[in-house]
Amino acid sequence: MSQLRSEENKKVKYSLSTQICTYMVIVALGAILISFILNSVFTLGLSVGRRENVLADAFRTLSQKVSRNALYDDKYRDYFETLCANNNLQVMIVSPSGEVVMSSQGSNRLMMAQLYSAMLSRDKDNREIIRTGPDYSILRLKNPEVESEFLVLWGTLPDSNLIMIRSGLGSIRTSAIFASRVLLLAGLISIGLAIIASLFFSRRITDPVRRLTRIASQMASLDFNAKYEPEKKPNEIDELGDCMNELSKTLEGTILKLKQANADLLQDLKAREENEKMRREFSSSVSHELKTPLALIIGYAEGLNDAVASDDEEDRRFYCNVIIDEANKMNHIVKELLDLSHLEYGEQIMNLERFDVTEVISGVIRSNSILTDREGISVSFIHNGSAYVWSDPFFTEQVITNYFSNAIHYCENEKKIEVKITEREKDYRISVFNSGAPIPEEAIPHLWEKFYKVDKARTREYGGSGIGLSVVKAIVDDLGKECGVVNHQNGVEFYFDLDK
């Protein structure tokens, strides 16, 4: 505990109280600074923009009155004076000959001078055009003599009289400066109040947080005895403290359960590894055991072919050659099964060739015709002629044979098998459909697992080992293609893809 307090003292400059106070001061200072900048930068510009609109609106209003021949009547004199007074404008209308037709000022000398200055002056330092319209221009004029600045609109009315409307900018500048001073004073007061408030409230917040920190530190050391005591008037931190108490209690029980679960998991993993090892050893042992009798079959068949004579030697030689061929094929299958065991470790043993898969499928169908005829199964092969693919011929035949054998053993109802080659953009899809009962949906994800059998009794009946589809999956995965199964209302369809 003393070590924890010493660490807290070392980190006092980063304490929550200091951060809260700093953040509140920064927020207050930032708000005032932004307000001050906005007032300094935009207030004058926005005010000038509004005055420009007022001058333009006054020009359009007076132009409409002139178009109606109403502006110069005595009864509209009050309207003219009201327009000028309400908008803080000075207006003077001058005829083309230079005679003042109407004015809101008692003395027109200065306005007349500004009118001609606006129209004719080339002094860019004291004259800036800020807006132009079809019949008027608005300028920003400076009068160096009296150090004043005006917005001046001069233009031509529909009756060809010249008009000048002006508005001083001195009051706008004065208002902006006054607002900036008020904001500065308010900012200083706000910063002072923010410091006082943050010091007061931060202590009320940080004291219970410090207590929670000490409890959390003890929990990190797996000491669950410390408990948080809430204040007399509970708040959100007290709710957090209650949650910490519940967490402490829950963690204590959970850690015990985790220890037990970890022990059980280690036992399960050990048992699973042993099962997997047994399955691999079984597959390897079966392959090795089959290799020896197959070698003997080949040897005796060759001896029979070389030594045995009969009256019909041609027939005997034909049967002997068949025995040799089939024995060699079985020996090749055993060798490839051994290669497939290496395939599980990522070794590449595929011999890719370009061949006509239609011929391979036709051969599989012919070789199994004795079984389909015996079972009374009708077989249809749907294709569009030759279909050349890139694959390993032997493994491709093994996949097709596996699918076709399963279709024979599970064919029911209409007793129909349909083999189909479907050409797609980049590959061919080869599918084998058999009529019969669909596969249960919950069993489909497990079909490709080793030794998995949907119907164990029936699988044993025809001698299945439960590894056929896992071999198919391994072959297709090594080819980088896709295989799968689809349930239909009247049967099941297995498929796999091969590159063109």
Short mmCIF file of C-alpha atoms in Angstrom, two decimals, residues 50-314:
data_model
loop_
_atom_site.label_atom_id
_atom_site.label_comp_id
_atom_site.label_asym_id
_atom_site.label_seq_id
_atom_site.Cartn_x
_atom_site.Cartn_y
_atom_site.Cartn_z
CA ARG A 50 -25.07 43.74 -44.71
CA ARG A 51 -24.62 47.45 -45.39
CA GLU A 52 -23.87 46.63 -49.04
CA ASN A 53 -27.18 44.80 -49.25
CA VAL A 54 -28.98 47.73 -47.58
CA LEU A 55 -27.53 50.16 -50.17
CA ALA A 56 -28.45 47.85 -53.06
CA ASP A 57 -32.01 47.35 -51.71
CA ALA A 58 -32.46 51.13 -51.28
CA PHE A 59 -31.29 51.67 -54.89
CA ARG A 60 -33.76 49.12 -56.24
CA THR A 61 -36.60 50.60 -54.15
CA LEU A 62 -35.94 54.16 -55.38
CA SER A 63 -35.57 52.90 -58.97
CA GLN A 64 -39.04 51.31 -58.74
CA LYS A 65 -40.50 54.58 -57.45
CA VAL A 66 -38.92 56.46 -60.35
CA SER A 67 -40.33 53.93 -62.83
CA ARG A 68 -43.80 54.67 -61.43
CA ASN A 69 -43.22 58.47 -61.60
CA ALA A 70 -43.83 58.67 -57.88
CA LEU A 71 -40.50 59.50 -56.26
CA TYR A 72 -40.45 63.25 -56.89
CA ASP A 73 -44.01 63.96 -55.72
CA ASP A 74 -44.30 65.88 -52.47
CA LYS A 75 -46.51 63.18 -50.95
CA TYR A 76 -43.63 60.67 -51.20
CA ARG A 77 -41.17 62.99 -49.46
CA ASP A 78 -41.98 61.45 -46.08
CA TYR A 79 -41.36 57.96 -47.50
CA PHE A 80 -37.96 59.11 -48.77
CA GLU A 81 -36.96 60.57 -45.40
CA THR A 82 -38.15 57.46 -43.55
CA LEU A 83 -36.14 55.20 -45.84
CA CYS A 84 -32.99 57.19 -45.18
CA ALA A 85 -33.52 57.48 -41.42
CA ASN A 86 -34.42 53.83 -40.80
CA ASN A 87 -31.41 52.56 -42.72
CA ASN A 88 -28.95 55.25 -41.62
CA LEU A 89 -28.37 56.38 -45.22
CA GLN A 90 -27.54 59.64 -46.94
CA VAL A 91 -29.07 59.85 -50.41
CA MET A 92 -28.60 62.48 -53.15
CA ILE A 93 -30.15 62.47 -56.63
CA VAL A 94 -28.51 64.71 -59.28
CA SER A 95 -29.72 65.56 -62.76
CA PRO A 96 -27.37 65.09 -65.77
CA SER A 97 -26.80 68.85 -65.73
CA GLY A 98 -25.45 68.69 -62.14
CA GLU A 99 -28.54 70.05 -60.36
CA VAL A 100 -29.46 68.36 -57.04
CA VAL A 101 -32.97 66.97 -57.56
CA MET A 102 -33.44 65.38 -54.13
CA SER A 103 -31.23 65.03 -51.06
CA SER A 104 -31.48 63.81 -47.50
CA GLN A 105 -28.70 66.19 -46.41
CA GLY A 106 -28.85 69.89 -45.68
CA SER A 107 -25.47 70.48 -47.30
CA ASN A 108 -24.66 68.63 -50.49
CA ARG A 109 -21.11 69.85 -51.11
CA LEU A 110 -19.33 66.85 -49.51
CA MET A 111 -21.71 64.32 -51.06
CA MET A 112 -21.32 65.94 -54.47
CA ALA A 113 -17.55 65.68 -54.13
CA GLN A 114 -17.84 62.02 -53.12
CA LEU A 115 -20.15 61.33 -56.04
CA TYR A 116 -17.63 62.65 -58.58
CA SER A 117 -14.80 60.92 -56.69
CA ALA A 118 -16.68 57.63 -56.89
CA MET A 119 -17.31 58.11 -60.61
CA LEU A 120 -14.01 59.56 -61.77
CA SER A 121 -11.25 59.02 -59.21
CA ARG A 122 -8.33 56.66 -60.03
CA ASP A 123 -6.93 56.71 -56.51
CA LYS A 124 -6.66 52.98 -55.70
CA ASP A 125 -5.44 53.61 -52.15
CA ASN A 126 -8.65 55.41 -51.15
CA ARG A 127 -11.11 53.89 -53.61
CA GLU A 128 -12.06 50.18 -53.85
CA ILE A 129 -14.88 48.75 -55.93
CA ILE A 130 -16.51 45.88 -54.02
CA ARG A 131 -19.67 45.23 -56.03
CA THR A 132 -21.09 46.15 -59.41
CA GLY A 133 -24.57 45.80 -60.85
CA PRO A 134 -26.15 46.58 -64.21
CA ASP A 135 -27.02 50.18 -63.15
CA TYR A 136 -24.84 50.82 -60.12
CA SER A 137 -21.48 50.28 -58.40
CA ILE A 138 -20.70 50.03 -54.70
CA LEU A 139 -17.33 51.38 -53.55
CA ARG A 140 -15.41 51.68 -50.35
CA LEU A 141 -14.13 55.27 -50.10
CA LYS A 142 -11.67 56.68 -47.62
CA ASN A 143 -11.53 60.37 -46.85
CA PRO A 144 -7.96 61.11 -45.74
CA GLU A 145 -8.87 64.66 -44.71
CA VAL A 146 -11.25 63.63 -41.94
CA GLU A 147 -9.94 60.03 -41.54
CA SER A 148 -13.36 58.55 -42.23
CA GLU A 149 -14.53 55.67 -44.38
CA PHE A 150 -17.81 55.26 -46.29
CA LEU A 151 -19.69 52.74 -48.35
CA VAL A 152 -20.87 54.60 -51.45
CA LEU A 153 -23.31 53.42 -54.12
CA TRP A 154 -23.53 55.47 -57.29
CA GLY A 155 -25.66 54.64 -60.26
CA THR A 156 -28.16 55.78 -62.83
CA LEU A 157 -31.91 55.81 -62.21
CA PRO A 158 -34.42 54.87 -64.95
CA ASP A 159 -34.96 58.63 -65.67
CA SER A 160 -31.16 59.07 -66.30
CA ASN A 161 -30.63 61.00 -63.05
CA LEU A 162 -27.51 60.11 -61.06
CA ILE A 163 -27.94 58.80 -57.52
CA MET A 164 -25.46 58.41 -54.67
CA ILE A 165 -26.27 56.50 -51.49
CA ARG A 166 -23.67 56.42 -48.73
CA SER A 167 -23.29 54.96 -45.24
CA GLY A 168 -20.46 55.55 -42.80
CA LEU A 169 -18.38 52.64 -41.49
CA GLY A 170 -17.06 54.37 -38.37
CA SER A 171 -19.91 53.20 -36.15
CA ILE A 172 -19.42 49.61 -37.31
CA ARG A 173 -15.74 49.66 -36.36
CA THR A 174 -16.57 51.21 -32.99
CA SER A 175 -19.13 48.49 -32.26
CA ALA A 176 -16.68 45.72 -33.21
CA ILE A 177 -13.94 47.15 -30.95
CA PHE A 178 -16.38 47.47 -28.05
CA ALA A 179 -17.60 43.89 -28.52
CA SER A 180 -14.01 42.61 -28.52
CA ARG A 181 -13.29 44.36 -25.23
CA VAL A 182 -16.43 42.95 -23.65
CA LEU A 183 -15.50 39.44 -24.83
CA LEU A 184 -11.98 39.81 -23.43
CA LEU A 185 -13.30 40.88 -20.03
CA ALA A 186 -15.88 38.08 -20.00
CA GLY A 187 -13.16 35.61 -20.94
CA LEU A 188 -10.92 36.59 -18.05
CA ILE A 189 -13.81 36.26 -15.62
CA SER A 190 -14.79 32.86 -17.12
CA ILE A 191 -11.26 31.52 -16.82
CA GLY A 192 -11.09 32.50 -13.18
CA LEU A 193 -14.44 30.86 -12.45
CA ALA A 194 -13.38 27.75 -14.38
CA ILE A 195 -10.25 27.36 -12.25
CA ILE A 196 -12.15 27.70 -8.98
CA ALA A 197 -14.97 25.36 -10.08
CA SER A 198 -12.59 22.71 -11.45
CA LEU A 199 -10.54 22.64 -8.23
CA PHE A 200 -13.68 22.18 -6.16
CA PHE A 201 -15.45 19.56 -8.27
CA SER A 202 -12.36 17.59 -9.30
CA ARG A 203 -11.58 16.69 -5.70
CA ARG A 204 -15.10 15.33 -5.21
CA ILE A 205 -14.59 13.18 -8.31
CA THR A 206 -11.01 12.02 -7.81
CA ASP A 207 -11.20 10.89 -4.17
CA PRO A 208 -13.49 7.91 -4.88
CA VAL A 209 -11.51 7.22 -8.06
CA ARG A 210 -8.33 6.92 -5.99
CA ARG A 211 -10.07 4.40 -3.76
CA LEU A 212 -11.19 2.40 -6.79
CA THR A 213 -7.62 2.50 -8.13
CA ARG A 214 -6.27 0.97 -4.93
CA ILE A 215 -8.92 -1.78 -5.03
CA ALA A 216 -8.17 -2.49 -8.71
CA SER A 217 -4.46 -2.74 -7.89
CA GLN A 218 -5.20 -5.32 -5.21
CA MET A 219 -7.42 -7.24 -7.66
CA ALA A 220 -4.56 -7.24 -10.18
CA SER A 221 -2.51 -9.03 -7.51
CA LEU A 222 -5.38 -11.54 -7.15
CA ASP A 223 -6.31 -10.12 -3.75
CA PHE A 224 -10.11 -10.03 -3.76
CA ASN A 225 -10.64 -9.08 -0.11
CA ALA A 226 -10.76 -5.27 -0.60
CA LYS A 227 -14.27 -3.84 -1.01
CA TYR A 228 -15.52 -0.39 -2.02
CA GLU A 229 -17.67 1.49 0.49
CA PRO A 230 -20.14 3.87 -1.26
CA GLU A 231 -20.81 7.45 -0.13
CA LYS A 232 -23.94 8.50 1.76
CA LYS A 233 -25.32 10.02 -1.44
CA PRO A 234 -24.61 7.42 -4.13
CA ASN A 235 -23.61 8.54 -7.62
CA GLU A 236 -22.25 6.95 -10.81
CA ILE A 237 -18.83 6.33 -9.22
CA ASP A 238 -20.50 4.52 -6.34
CA GLU A 239 -22.32 2.38 -8.91
CA LEU A 240 -18.92 1.64 -10.45
CA GLY A 241 -17.68 0.72 -6.98
CA ASP A 242 -20.57 -1.73 -6.52
CA CYS A 243 -19.72 -3.21 -9.93
CA MET A 244 -16.09 -3.53 -8.82
CA ASN A 245 -17.25 -5.45 -5.74
CA GLU A 246 -19.33 -7.76 -7.94
CA LEU A 247 -16.43 -8.10 -10.35
CA SER A 248 -14.10 -9.04 -7.54
CA LYS A 249 -16.50 -11.71 -6.35
CA THR A 250 -17.12 -13.01 -9.87
CA LEU A 251 -13.42 -13.06 -10.78
CA GLU A 252 -12.59 -15.06 -7.71
CA GLY A 253 -15.10 -17.73 -8.68
CA THR A 254 -14.27 -17.56 -12.38
CA ILE A 255 -10.54 -18.05 -11.82
CA LEU A 256 -11.28 -21.24 -9.93
CA LYS A 257 -13.55 -22.44 -12.75
CA LEU A 258 -10.93 -21.50 -15.36
CA LYS A 259 -8.30 -23.53 -13.61
CA GLN A 260 -10.58 -26.53 -13.63
CA ALA A 261 -11.62 -25.87 -17.24
CA ASN A 262 -7.97 -25.59 -18.31
CA ALA A 263 -7.23 -28.94 -16.73
CA ASP A 264 -10.23 -30.50 -18.50
CA LEU A 265 -9.24 -28.87 -21.79
CA LEU A 266 -5.73 -30.26 -21.59
CA GLN A 267 -7.20 -33.71 -21.11
CA ASP A 268 -9.54 -33.24 -24.09
CA LEU A 269 -6.71 -32.00 -26.31
CA LYS A 270 -4.56 -34.90 -25.31
CA ALA A 271 -7.37 -37.35 -26.08
CA ARG A 272 -8.05 -35.68 -29.44
CA GLU A 273 -4.39 -35.80 -30.43
CA GLU A 274 -4.29 -39.48 -29.54
CA ASN A 275 -7.41 -40.18 -31.62
CA GLU A 276 -6.01 -38.32 -34.60
CA LYS A 277 -2.72 -40.15 -34.26
CA MET A 278 -4.57 -43.47 -34.17
CA ARG A 279 -6.52 -42.60 -37.32
CA ARG A 280 -3.37 -41.63 -39.21
CA GLU A 281 -1.59 -44.75 -38.06
CA PHE A 282 -4.60 -46.83 -39.14
CA SER A 283 -4.59 -45.31 -42.63
CA SER A 284 -0.84 -45.77 -42.97
CA SER A 285 -0.98 -49.34 -41.67
CA VAL A 286 -3.79 -50.32 -44.04
CA SER A 287 -1.83 -48.96 -46.99
CA HIS A 288 1.32 -50.80 -46.01
CA GLU A 289 -0.54 -54.04 -45.31
CA LEU A 290 -2.24 -53.99 -48.72
CA LYS A 291 1.02 -53.44 -50.56
CA THR A 292 2.47 -56.90 -49.76
CA PRO A 293 -0.46 -59.10 -50.97
CA LEU A 294 -0.81 -56.96 -54.07
CA ALA A 295 2.86 -57.60 -54.90
CA LEU A 296 2.22 -61.35 -54.53
CA ILE A 297 -0.81 -61.17 -56.83
CA ILE A 298 1.31 -59.50 -59.48
CA GLY A 299 4.06 -62.12 -59.13
CA TYR A 300 1.73 -65.15 -59.39
CA ALA A 301 -0.20 -63.60 -62.25
CA GLU A 302 3.04 -63.05 -64.20
CA GLY A 303 4.06 -66.66 -63.48
CA LEU A 304 0.68 -67.89 -64.66
CA ASN A 305 1.02 -65.84 -67.82
CA ASP A 306 4.53 -67.13 -68.56
CA ALA A 307 4.28 -70.84 -67.55
CA VAL A 308 0.72 -72.13 -67.89
CA ALA A 309 -0.29 -73.67 -71.24
CA SER A 310 -3.66 -74.88 -72.47
CA ASP A 311 -5.55 -75.65 -75.59
CA ASP A 312 -6.96 -72.12 -75.65
CA GLU A 313 -3.79 -70.25 -74.83
CA GLU A 314 -5.11 -66.95 -76.20
#
